[in-house]
């Protein structure tokens, strides 16, 4: 009996030892207790080490003791669950890891919450109201812990933090484009509503008065009226009707006659009335009634023996800086003695009231004190002769002050972080100001002028031209600021630093190399290292060792190793993770001949057809040498590659007066990482003339010159394409690039002020349907067309 008890005790101890040996190996990097995961993200279970023993991964709802099995008998290091079960959203839950065989609980992480990412389900489309009415804008959204913020014309609306935005007694300053950004109390990605257009219509009133007409026998009278409206749709929908106020000879009373189109009259239902071949009885008073979205208005004019008044503008438009004084004045010329009344308006048909700012609103002279940007509008004077019930508007005066500028975007420190990115791989500083005049932007690095730009509202400092930026280099690091010269003042930005934010390792193909970070100060034995390549966990192979150490060693590199490497250091006991930085590895290969010369080129009289090959090569330098019958011919051509787009290169042979001997030719190309050759090709040139320098040796063998005869060429890559394309022009500087569809309709167009041989175009932004298109490029003299397929 004693032996049996001893054997059972030994078995129990062994089982505990085995279980403990298994469980102590398991630990998680993510998720952690208290984590909030957004429903649009992936639920990632990341183990510290690769799991070789199968485990079950489940969610648990502690309140109802419910479980959801995510993975059964899982092995590996990372498990991703695409969150597709809303029943587990917006609740405090837990994650449990169990032994698949024994069902023993190995790890429990709690609490965890899956927050519902914000989504907009419906919204106001647009709002068109009259002055004084109420504007109601609304968005409906789903999500966890939602927060709302409204914006008008991309500027925050203070206090607008509800899903419903209400404006009572609408005025014109509410006109604009509104959006609502819906975010959450968690780190979920916010969403933005579609733009909501708000327009406040002005009361229907005439602002263009018809001129009084002096009667002339058989002449044509034209009356043109206009209403105030910034809404073209409202203008189109306004109804006009013309009438004549005449005297009934039988009753002796006034009688209103509605005019009709026909005969000598046209435009009786429009804003333009025409009376042809006037006769004596056409004299009298006419008026037009306008019916619009926001009411009615009536305006009068007349045909008489004399013109009652002429108005002359003798003041001046205002174009000076804010803060000055504007003087507007009219002079009235009349043919009859009558009382004259004056009233000044702006073009919003807003009657201007007397105040400290506006002086003389009921006289022929208006003074506007302390002119500000809010006063930037046109003004006119309405002159009325009450005795004759007629009025006339003066020509407009324009108030267009130069706004005193202020910064809307200050400079920020800039870190060069990713050399392959179009902008992040170079210095890109931006400053914006509020201005309505052209300013001079002068950029300084370490107090030395490095760039001058002229613009109205802002300037970007970047390297190279817009279409062909060059990569940043360490000498671009420094302290930058910008001095902005405005017609009214001078602004200086804050000083910022451009910092070199990554390490470069550049190796040639098949070269041995290593990526290395500093060792831990308290001993490498306490840490392990986690390497990522291009945001994905790095997977080592037989060429690359040291994935768990501070040093990745490459037995030899290949072009596919190029990328951004990031490394974390994790303490083995505490699990604490430290980000150590980013290293950019670029593996360069020898030049690649992507397009060969034709196998045979035959002259046509004195013309050798122009042909080219295309070579792909990274910078900084590409060398080329033409060979004739295995011997070098001419000089070595050296191309310095200075911009990040310039990787395809064209080389040409042929043209008029090209004096190449018949024979076998080939091109050699090389850079710092190796060389490549074109396929041999034959030239038959019956027009060859033995001229030029004699080769050393004294025989009759002559060196033919290879003239720099070039023709414009265009290359598009990739082709077919589905997002970004690069248009590269050889011996040709594009000024205009347009894309047309099969029926010739232009669907895209861009123009350039600076010189750039390569231009990148983002087709994804254009939302063009798949199919065949044609790219047109011109420099004002030459014109090239190439076909492209969009997938």
PDB file of N, CA and C in Angstrom, residues 648-725:
ATOM      1  N   UNK A 648      14.921  56.153 -64.778  1.00  0.00           N
ATOM      2  CA  UNK A 648      14.941  55.663 -66.151  1.00  0.00           C
ATOM      3  C   UNK A 648      15.705  56.664 -67.016  1.00  0.00           C
ATOM      4  N   UNK A 649      16.558  56.135 -67.890  1.00  0.00           N
ATOM      5  CA  UNK A 649      17.417  56.988 -68.710  1.00  0.00           C
ATOM      6  C   UNK A 649      17.397  56.475 -70.144  1.00  0.00           C
ATOM      7  N   UNK A 650      17.298  57.407 -71.091  1.00  0.00           N
ATOM      8  CA  UNK A 650      17.252  57.058 -72.510  1.00  0.00           C
ATOM      9  C   UNK A 650      18.563  57.464 -73.177  1.00  0.00           C
ATOM     10  N   UNK A 651      19.043  56.585 -74.059  1.00  0.00           N
ATOM     11  CA  UNK A 651      20.251  56.858 -74.845  1.00  0.00           C
ATOM     12  C   UNK A 651      19.901  56.667 -76.317  1.00  0.00           C
ATOM     13  N   UNK A 652      20.369  57.594 -77.167  1.00  0.00           N
ATOM     14  CA  UNK A 652      19.929  57.662 -78.551  1.00  0.00           C
ATOM     15  C   UNK A 652      21.098  57.506 -79.520  1.00  0.00           C
ATOM     16  N   UNK A 653      20.763  56.927 -80.674  1.00  0.00           N
ATOM     17  CA  UNK A 653      21.653  56.900 -81.837  1.00  0.00           C
ATOM     18  C   UNK A 653      20.828  57.282 -83.056  1.00  0.00           C
ATOM     19  N   UNK A 654      21.481  57.954 -84.025  1.00  0.00           N
ATOM     20  CA  UNK A 654      20.799  58.253 -85.273  1.00  0.00           C
ATOM     21  C   UNK A 654      20.458  59.712 -85.419  1.00  0.00           C
ATOM     22  N   UNK A 655      19.756  60.013 -86.516  1.00  0.00           N
ATOM     23  CA  UNK A 655      19.406  61.376 -86.845  1.00  0.00           C
ATOM     24  C   UNK A 655      20.086  61.805 -88.141  1.00  0.00           C
ATOM     25  N   UNK A 656      19.790  63.001 -88.582  1.00  0.00           N
ATOM     26  CA  UNK A 656      20.412  63.522 -89.798  1.00  0.00           C
ATOM     27  C   UNK A 656      21.906  63.749 -89.565  1.00  0.00           C
ATOM     28  N   UNK A 657      22.684  63.457 -90.613  1.00  0.00           N
ATOM     29  CA  UNK A 657      24.130  63.700 -90.601  1.00  0.00           C
ATOM     30  C   UNK A 657      24.858  62.901 -89.529  1.00  0.00           C
ATOM     31  N   UNK A 658      24.249  61.819 -89.042  1.00  0.00           N
ATOM     32  CA  UNK A 658      24.963  60.945 -88.109  1.00  0.00           C
ATOM     33  C   UNK A 658      25.941  60.088 -88.904  1.00  0.00           C
ATOM     34  N   UNK A 659      27.207  60.194 -88.594  1.00  0.00           N
ATOM     35  CA  UNK A 659      28.258  59.578 -89.411  1.00  0.00           C
ATOM     36  C   UNK A 659      28.837  58.368 -88.691  1.00  0.00           C
ATOM     37  N   UNK A 660      28.062  57.266 -88.638  1.00  0.00           N
ATOM     38  CA  UNK A 660      28.522  56.029 -88.014  1.00  0.00           C
ATOM     39  C   UNK A 660      28.838  55.002 -89.097  1.00  0.00           C
ATOM     40  N   UNK A 661      29.963  54.299 -88.908  1.00  0.00           N
ATOM     41  CA  UNK A 661      30.340  53.265 -89.870  1.00  0.00           C
ATOM     42  C   UNK A 661      29.395  52.077 -89.766  1.00  0.00           C
ATOM     43  N   UNK A 662      29.265  51.358 -90.837  1.00  0.00           N
ATOM     44  CA  UNK A 662      28.528  50.102 -90.795  1.00  0.00           C
ATOM     45  C   UNK A 662      29.300  49.118 -89.930  1.00  0.00           C
ATOM     46  N   UNK A 663      28.556  48.319 -89.149  1.00  0.00           N
ATOM     47  CA  UNK A 663      29.215  47.343 -88.299  1.00  0.00           C
ATOM     48  C   UNK A 663      28.360  46.982 -87.104  1.00  0.00           C
ATOM     49  N   UNK A 664      28.970  46.274 -86.148  1.00  0.00           N
ATOM     50  CA  UNK A 664      28.277  45.792 -84.953  1.00  0.00           C
ATOM     51  C   UNK A 664      28.604  46.731 -83.792  1.00  0.00           C
ATOM     52  N   UNK A 665      27.539  47.194 -83.108  1.00  0.00           N
ATOM     53  CA  UNK A 665      27.687  48.126 -81.992  1.00  0.00           C
ATOM     54  C   UNK A 665      27.037  47.531 -80.747  1.00  0.00           C
ATOM     55  N   UNK A 666      27.420  48.075 -79.611  1.00  0.00           N
ATOM     56  CA  UNK A 666      26.744  47.776 -78.355  1.00  0.00           C
ATOM     57  C   UNK A 666      27.102  48.871 -77.350  1.00  0.00           C
ATOM     58  N   UNK A 667      26.268  49.009 -76.330  1.00  0.00           N
ATOM     59  CA  UNK A 667      26.477  50.017 -75.296  1.00  0.00           C
ATOM     60  C   UNK A 667      26.831  49.325 -73.988  1.00  0.00           C
ATOM     61  N   UNK A 668      27.766  49.917 -73.269  1.00  0.00           N
ATOM     62  CA  UNK A 668      28.105  49.473 -71.918  1.00  0.00           C
ATOM     63  C   UNK A 668      27.638  50.541 -70.930  1.00  0.00           C
ATOM     64  N   UNK A 669      26.948  50.094 -69.857  1.00  0.00           N
ATOM     65  CA  UNK A 669      26.498  50.994 -68.799  1.00  0.00           C
ATOM     66  C   UNK A 669      27.032  50.480 -67.473  1.00  0.00           C
ATOM     67  N   UNK A 670      27.438  51.378 -66.604  1.00  0.00           N
ATOM     68  CA  UNK A 670      27.902  50.946 -65.293  1.00  0.00           C
ATOM     69  C   UNK A 670      27.701  52.047 -64.250  1.00  0.00           C
ATOM     70  N   UNK A 671      27.577  51.578 -63.002  1.00  0.00           N
ATOM     71  CA  UNK A 671      27.541  52.467 -61.841  1.00  0.00           C
ATOM     72  C   UNK A 671      28.431  51.867 -60.764  1.00  0.00           C
ATOM     73  N   UNK A 672      28.319  52.347 -59.536  1.00  0.00           N
ATOM     74  CA  UNK A 672      29.233  51.888 -58.491  1.00  0.00           C
ATOM     75  C   UNK A 672      29.000  50.437 -58.091  1.00  0.00           C
ATOM     76  N   UNK A 673      27.885  49.827 -58.588  1.00  0.00           N
ATOM     77  CA  UNK A 673      27.571  48.459 -58.181  1.00  0.00           C
ATOM     78  C   UNK A 673      27.685  47.447 -59.319  1.00  0.00           C
ATOM     79  N   UNK A 674      28.208  47.817 -60.449  1.00  0.00           N
ATOM     80  CA  UNK A 674      28.389  46.843 -61.516  1.00  0.00           C
ATOM     81  C   UNK A 674      28.088  47.423 -62.881  1.00  0.00           C
ATOM     82  N   UNK A 675      28.090  46.540 -63.880  1.00  0.00           N
ATOM     83  CA  UNK A 675      27.906  46.970 -65.257  1.00  0.00           C
ATOM     84  C   UNK A 675      26.917  46.071 -65.971  1.00  0.00           C
ATOM     85  N   UNK A 676      26.412  46.549 -67.105  1.00  0.00           N
ATOM     86  CA  UNK A 676      25.553  45.746 -67.974  1.00  0.00           C
ATOM     87  C   UNK A 676      25.742  46.244 -69.398  1.00  0.00           C
ATOM     88  N   UNK A 677      25.343  45.387 -70.358  1.00  0.00           N
ATOM     89  CA  UNK A 677      25.532  45.692 -71.780  1.00  0.00           C
ATOM     90  C   UNK A 677      24.200  45.562 -72.499  1.00  0.00           C
ATOM     91  N   UNK A 678      24.066  46.327 -73.566  1.00  0.00           N
ATOM     92  CA  UNK A 678      22.946  46.079 -74.466  1.00  0.00           C
ATOM     93  C   UNK A 678      23.271  44.863 -75.324  1.00  0.00           C
ATOM     94  N   UNK A 679      22.245  44.324 -75.959  1.00  0.00           N
ATOM     95  CA  UNK A 679      22.486  43.297 -76.958  1.00  0.00           C
ATOM     96  C   UNK A 679      23.205  43.933 -78.155  1.00  0.00           C
ATOM     97  N   UNK A 680      24.121  43.214 -78.802  1.00  0.00           N
ATOM     98  CA  UNK A 680      24.770  43.778 -79.996  1.00  0.00           C
ATOM     99  C   UNK A 680      23.725  44.091 -81.077  1.00  0.00           C
ATOM    100  N   UNK A 681      23.932  45.179 -81.783  1.00  0.00           N
ATOM    101  CA  UNK A 681      23.027  45.539 -82.870  1.00  0.00           C
ATOM    102  C   UNK A 681      23.864  46.025 -84.056  1.00  0.00           C
ATOM    103  N   UNK A 682      23.311  45.839 -85.247  1.00  0.00           N
ATOM    104  CA  UNK A 682      24.058  46.154 -86.466  1.00  0.00           C
ATOM    105  C   UNK A 682      23.543  47.451 -87.077  1.00  0.00           C
ATOM    106  N   UNK A 683      24.474  48.280 -87.534  1.00  0.00           N
ATOM    107  CA  UNK A 683      24.152  49.499 -88.275  1.00  0.00           C
ATOM    108  C   UNK A 683      24.679  49.348 -89.701  1.00  0.00           C
ATOM    109  N   UNK A 684      23.811  49.569 -90.670  1.00  0.00           N
ATOM    110  CA  UNK A 684      24.218  49.617 -92.084  1.00  0.00           C
ATOM    111  C   UNK A 684      24.036  51.053 -92.538  1.00  0.00           C
ATOM    112  N   UNK A 685      25.143  51.724 -92.811  1.00  0.00           N
ATOM    113  CA  UNK A 685      25.121  53.140 -93.173  1.00  0.00           C
ATOM    114  C   UNK A 685      25.893  53.329 -94.471  1.00  0.00           C
ATOM    115  N   UNK A 686      25.178  53.303 -95.592  1.00  0.00           N
ATOM    116  CA  UNK A 686      25.832  53.457 -96.905  1.00  0.00           C
ATOM    117  C   UNK A 686      26.248  54.895 -97.159  1.00  0.00           C
ATOM    118  N   UNK A 687      25.809  55.805 -96.284  1.00  0.00           N
ATOM    119  CA  UNK A 687      26.159  57.217 -96.449  1.00  0.00           C
ATOM    120  C   UNK A 687      27.374  57.610 -95.609  1.00  0.00           C
ATOM    121  N   UNK A 688      28.049  56.615 -95.011  1.00  0.00           N
ATOM    122  CA  UNK A 688      29.201  56.911 -94.152  1.00  0.00           C
ATOM    123  C   UNK A 688      30.307  57.586 -94.948  1.00  0.00           C
ATOM    124  N   UNK A 689      30.886  58.632 -94.346  1.00  0.00           N
ATOM    125  CA  UNK A 689      32.019  59.340 -94.945  1.00  0.00           C
ATOM    126  C   UNK A 689      33.173  59.280 -93.962  1.00  0.00           C
ATOM    127  N   UNK A 690      34.317  58.753 -94.379  1.00  0.00           N
ATOM    128  CA  UNK A 690      35.459  58.586 -93.454  1.00  0.00           C
ATOM    129  C   UNK A 690      36.073  59.932 -93.098  1.00  0.00           C
ATOM    130  N   UNK A 691      35.495  60.577 -92.103  1.00  0.00           N
ATOM    131  CA  UNK A 691      36.031  61.852 -91.618  1.00  0.00           C
ATOM    132  C   UNK A 691      36.244  61.748 -90.130  1.00  0.00           C
ATOM    133  N   UNK A 692      37.017  62.655 -89.586  1.00  0.00           N
ATOM    134  CA  UNK A 692      37.246  62.652 -88.147  1.00  0.00           C
ATOM    135  C   UNK A 692      38.692  62.399 -87.821  1.00  0.00           C
ATOM    136  N   UNK A 693      38.970  62.121 -86.589  1.00  0.00           N
ATOM    137  CA  UNK A 693      40.338  61.910 -86.158  1.00  0.00           C
ATOM    138  C   UNK A 693      40.766  60.473 -86.459  1.00  0.00           C
ATOM    139  N   UNK A 694      42.042  60.305 -86.858  1.00  0.00           N
ATOM    140  CA  UNK A 694      42.586  58.975 -87.126  1.00  0.00           C
ATOM    141  C   UNK A 694      42.952  58.317 -85.813  1.00  0.00           C
ATOM    142  N   UNK A 695      42.594  57.040 -85.677  1.00  0.00           N
ATOM    143  CA  UNK A 695      42.962  56.324 -84.461  1.00  0.00           C
ATOM    144  C   UNK A 695      44.464  56.117 -84.408  1.00  0.00           C
ATOM    145  N   UNK A 696      45.023  56.043 -83.186  1.00  0.00           N
ATOM    146  CA  UNK A 696      46.461  55.739 -83.071  1.00  0.00           C
ATOM    147  C   UNK A 696      46.790  54.435 -83.787  1.00  0.00           C
ATOM    148  N   UNK A 697      47.911  54.377 -84.503  1.00  0.00           N
ATOM    149  CA  UNK A 697      48.329  53.191 -85.244  1.00  0.00           C
ATOM    150  C   UNK A 697      48.638  53.524 -86.671  1.00  0.00           C
ATOM    151  N   UNK A 698      48.179  54.655 -87.171  1.00  0.00           N
ATOM    152  CA  UNK A 698      48.538  55.132 -88.488  1.00  0.00           C
ATOM    153  C   UNK A 698      47.871  54.428 -89.632  1.00  0.00           C
ATOM    154  N   UNK A 699      46.913  53.537 -89.379  1.00  0.00           N
ATOM    155  CA  UNK A 699      46.258  52.868 -90.506  1.00  0.00           C
ATOM    156  C   UNK A 699      45.097  53.716 -90.996  1.00  0.00           C
ATOM    157  N   UNK A 700      44.299  53.147 -91.852  1.00  0.00           N
ATOM    158  CA  UNK A 700      43.196  53.901 -92.445  1.00  0.00           C
ATOM    159  C   UNK A 700      41.893  53.723 -91.666  1.00  0.00           C
ATOM    160  N   UNK A 701      41.995  53.355 -90.401  1.00  0.00           N
ATOM    161  CA  UNK A 701      40.794  53.159 -89.589  1.00  0.00           C
ATOM    162  C   UNK A 701      40.441  54.484 -88.938  1.00  0.00           C
ATOM    163  N   UNK A 702      39.216  54.932 -89.154  1.00  0.00           N
ATOM    164  CA  UNK A 702      38.816  56.251 -88.672  1.00  0.00           C
ATOM    165  C   UNK A 702      37.798  56.106 -87.528  1.00  0.00           C
ATOM    166  N   UNK A 703      37.834  57.094 -86.638  1.00  0.00           N
ATOM    167  CA  UNK A 703      36.845  57.162 -85.567  1.00  0.00           C
ATOM    168  C   UNK A 703      35.693  58.041 -86.033  1.00  0.00           C
ATOM    169  N   UNK A 704      34.486  57.491 -86.043  1.00  0.00           N
ATOM    170  CA  UNK A 704      33.319  58.294 -86.415  1.00  0.00           C
ATOM    171  C   UNK A 704      32.806  59.018 -85.178  1.00  0.00           C
ATOM    172  N   UNK A 705      32.467  60.286 -85.339  1.00  0.00           N
ATOM    173  CA  UNK A 705      31.937  61.037 -84.200  1.00  0.00           C
ATOM    174  C   UNK A 705      30.503  60.590 -83.921  1.00  0.00           C
ATOM    175  N   UNK A 706      30.117  60.647 -82.648  1.00  0.00           N
ATOM    176  CA  UNK A 706      28.739  60.349 -82.254  1.00  0.00           C
ATOM    177  C   UNK A 706      28.120  61.680 -81.834  1.00  0.00           C
ATOM    178  N   UNK A 707      27.462  62.400 -82.747  1.00  0.00           N
ATOM    179  CA  UNK A 707      26.973  63.744 -82.429  1.00  0.00           C
ATOM    180  C   UNK A 707      25.851  63.695 -81.397  1.00  0.00           C
ATOM    181  N   UNK A 708      25.727  64.779 -80.662  1.00  0.00           N
ATOM    182  CA  UNK A 708      24.672  64.887 -79.656  1.00  0.00           C
ATOM    183  C   UNK A 708      23.375  65.330 -80.322  1.00  0.00           C
ATOM    184  N   UNK A 709      22.878  64.488 -81.238  1.00  0.00           N
ATOM    185  CA  UNK A 709      21.624  64.776 -81.938  1.00  0.00           C
ATOM    186  C   UNK A 709      20.500  64.100 -81.167  1.00  0.00           C
ATOM    187  N   UNK A 710      19.597  64.862 -80.611  1.00  0.00           N
ATOM    188  CA  UNK A 710      18.540  64.297 -79.780  1.00  0.00           C
ATOM    189  C   UNK A 710      17.184  64.757 -80.273  1.00  0.00           C
ATOM    190  N   UNK A 711      16.182  63.914 -80.037  1.00  0.00           N
ATOM    191  CA  UNK A 711      14.800  64.290 -80.314  1.00  0.00           C
ATOM    192  C   UNK A 711      14.003  64.075 -79.033  1.00  0.00           C
ATOM    193  N   UNK A 712      12.934  64.835 -78.823  1.00  0.00           N
ATOM    194  CA  UNK A 712      12.143  64.673 -77.601  1.00  0.00           C
ATOM    195  C   UNK A 712      11.543  63.268 -77.523  1.00  0.00           C
ATOM    196  N   UNK A 713      11.575  62.686 -76.328  1.00  0.00           N
ATOM    197  CA  UNK A 713      10.995  61.368 -76.089  1.00  0.00           C
ATOM    198  C   UNK A 713      10.227  61.419 -74.773  1.00  0.00           C
ATOM    199  N   UNK A 714       9.197  60.563 -74.672  1.00  0.00           N
ATOM    200  CA  UNK A 714       8.414  60.477 -73.445  1.00  0.00           C
ATOM    201  C   UNK A 714       8.282  59.017 -73.040  1.00  0.00           C
ATOM    202  N   UNK A 715       8.479  58.744 -71.736  1.00  0.00           N
ATOM    203  CA  UNK A 715       8.331  57.406 -71.190  1.00  0.00           C
ATOM    204  C   UNK A 715       7.324  57.469 -70.050  1.00  0.00           C
ATOM    205  N   UNK A 716       6.438  56.468 -69.990  1.00  0.00           N
ATOM    206  CA  UNK A 716       5.432  56.394 -68.937  1.00  0.00           C
ATOM    207  C   UNK A 716       5.603  55.059 -68.223  1.00  0.00           C
ATOM    208  N   UNK A 717       5.734  55.105 -66.913  1.00  0.00           N
ATOM    209  CA  UNK A 717       5.878  53.862 -66.163  1.00  0.00           C
ATOM    210  C   UNK A 717       5.258  54.058 -64.779  1.00  0.00           C
ATOM    211  N   UNK A 718       4.611  52.997 -64.235  1.00  0.00           N
ATOM    212  CA  UNK A 718       4.320  51.748 -64.954  1.00  0.00           C
ATOM    213  C   UNK A 718       3.194  51.948 -65.967  1.00  0.00           C
ATOM    214  N   UNK A 719       3.114  51.071 -66.931  1.00  0.00           N
ATOM    215  CA  UNK A 719       2.062  51.116 -67.943  1.00  0.00           C
ATOM    216  C   UNK A 719       1.787  49.679 -68.398  1.00  0.00           C
ATOM    217  N   UNK A 720       0.626  49.090 -68.043  1.00  0.00           N
ATOM    218  CA  UNK A 720      -0.574  49.641 -67.401  1.00  0.00           C
ATOM    219  C   UNK A 720      -0.304  50.111 -65.957  1.00  0.00           C
ATOM    220  N   UNK A 721      -1.252  50.942 -65.436  1.00  0.00           N
ATOM    221  CA  UNK A 721      -1.111  51.504 -64.103  1.00  0.00           C
ATOM    222  C   UNK A 721      -2.470  51.550 -63.435  1.00  0.00           C
ATOM    223  N   UNK A 722      -2.445  51.694 -62.093  1.00  0.00           N
ATOM    224  CA  UNK A 722      -3.705  51.828 -61.371  1.00  0.00           C
ATOM    225  C   UNK A 722      -3.671  52.919 -60.302  1.00  0.00           C
ATOM    226  N   UNK A 723      -2.497  53.490 -60.010  1.00  0.00           N
ATOM    227  CA  UNK A 723      -2.464  54.597 -59.051  1.00  0.00           C
ATOM    228  C   UNK A 723      -1.461  55.650 -59.501  1.00  0.00           C
ATOM    229  N   UNK A 724      -0.210  55.559 -59.012  1.00  0.00           N
ATOM    230  CA  UNK A 724       0.785  56.557 -59.391  1.00  0.00           C
ATOM    231  C   UNK A 724       1.450  56.184 -60.713  1.00  0.00           C
ATOM    232  N   UNK A 725       1.672  57.188 -61.555  1.00  0.00           N
ATOM    233  CA  UNK A 725       2.498  57.002 -62.741  1.00  0.00           C
ATOM    234  C   UNK A 725       3.555  58.098 -62.753  1.00  0.00           C
TER     235      UNK A 725
END
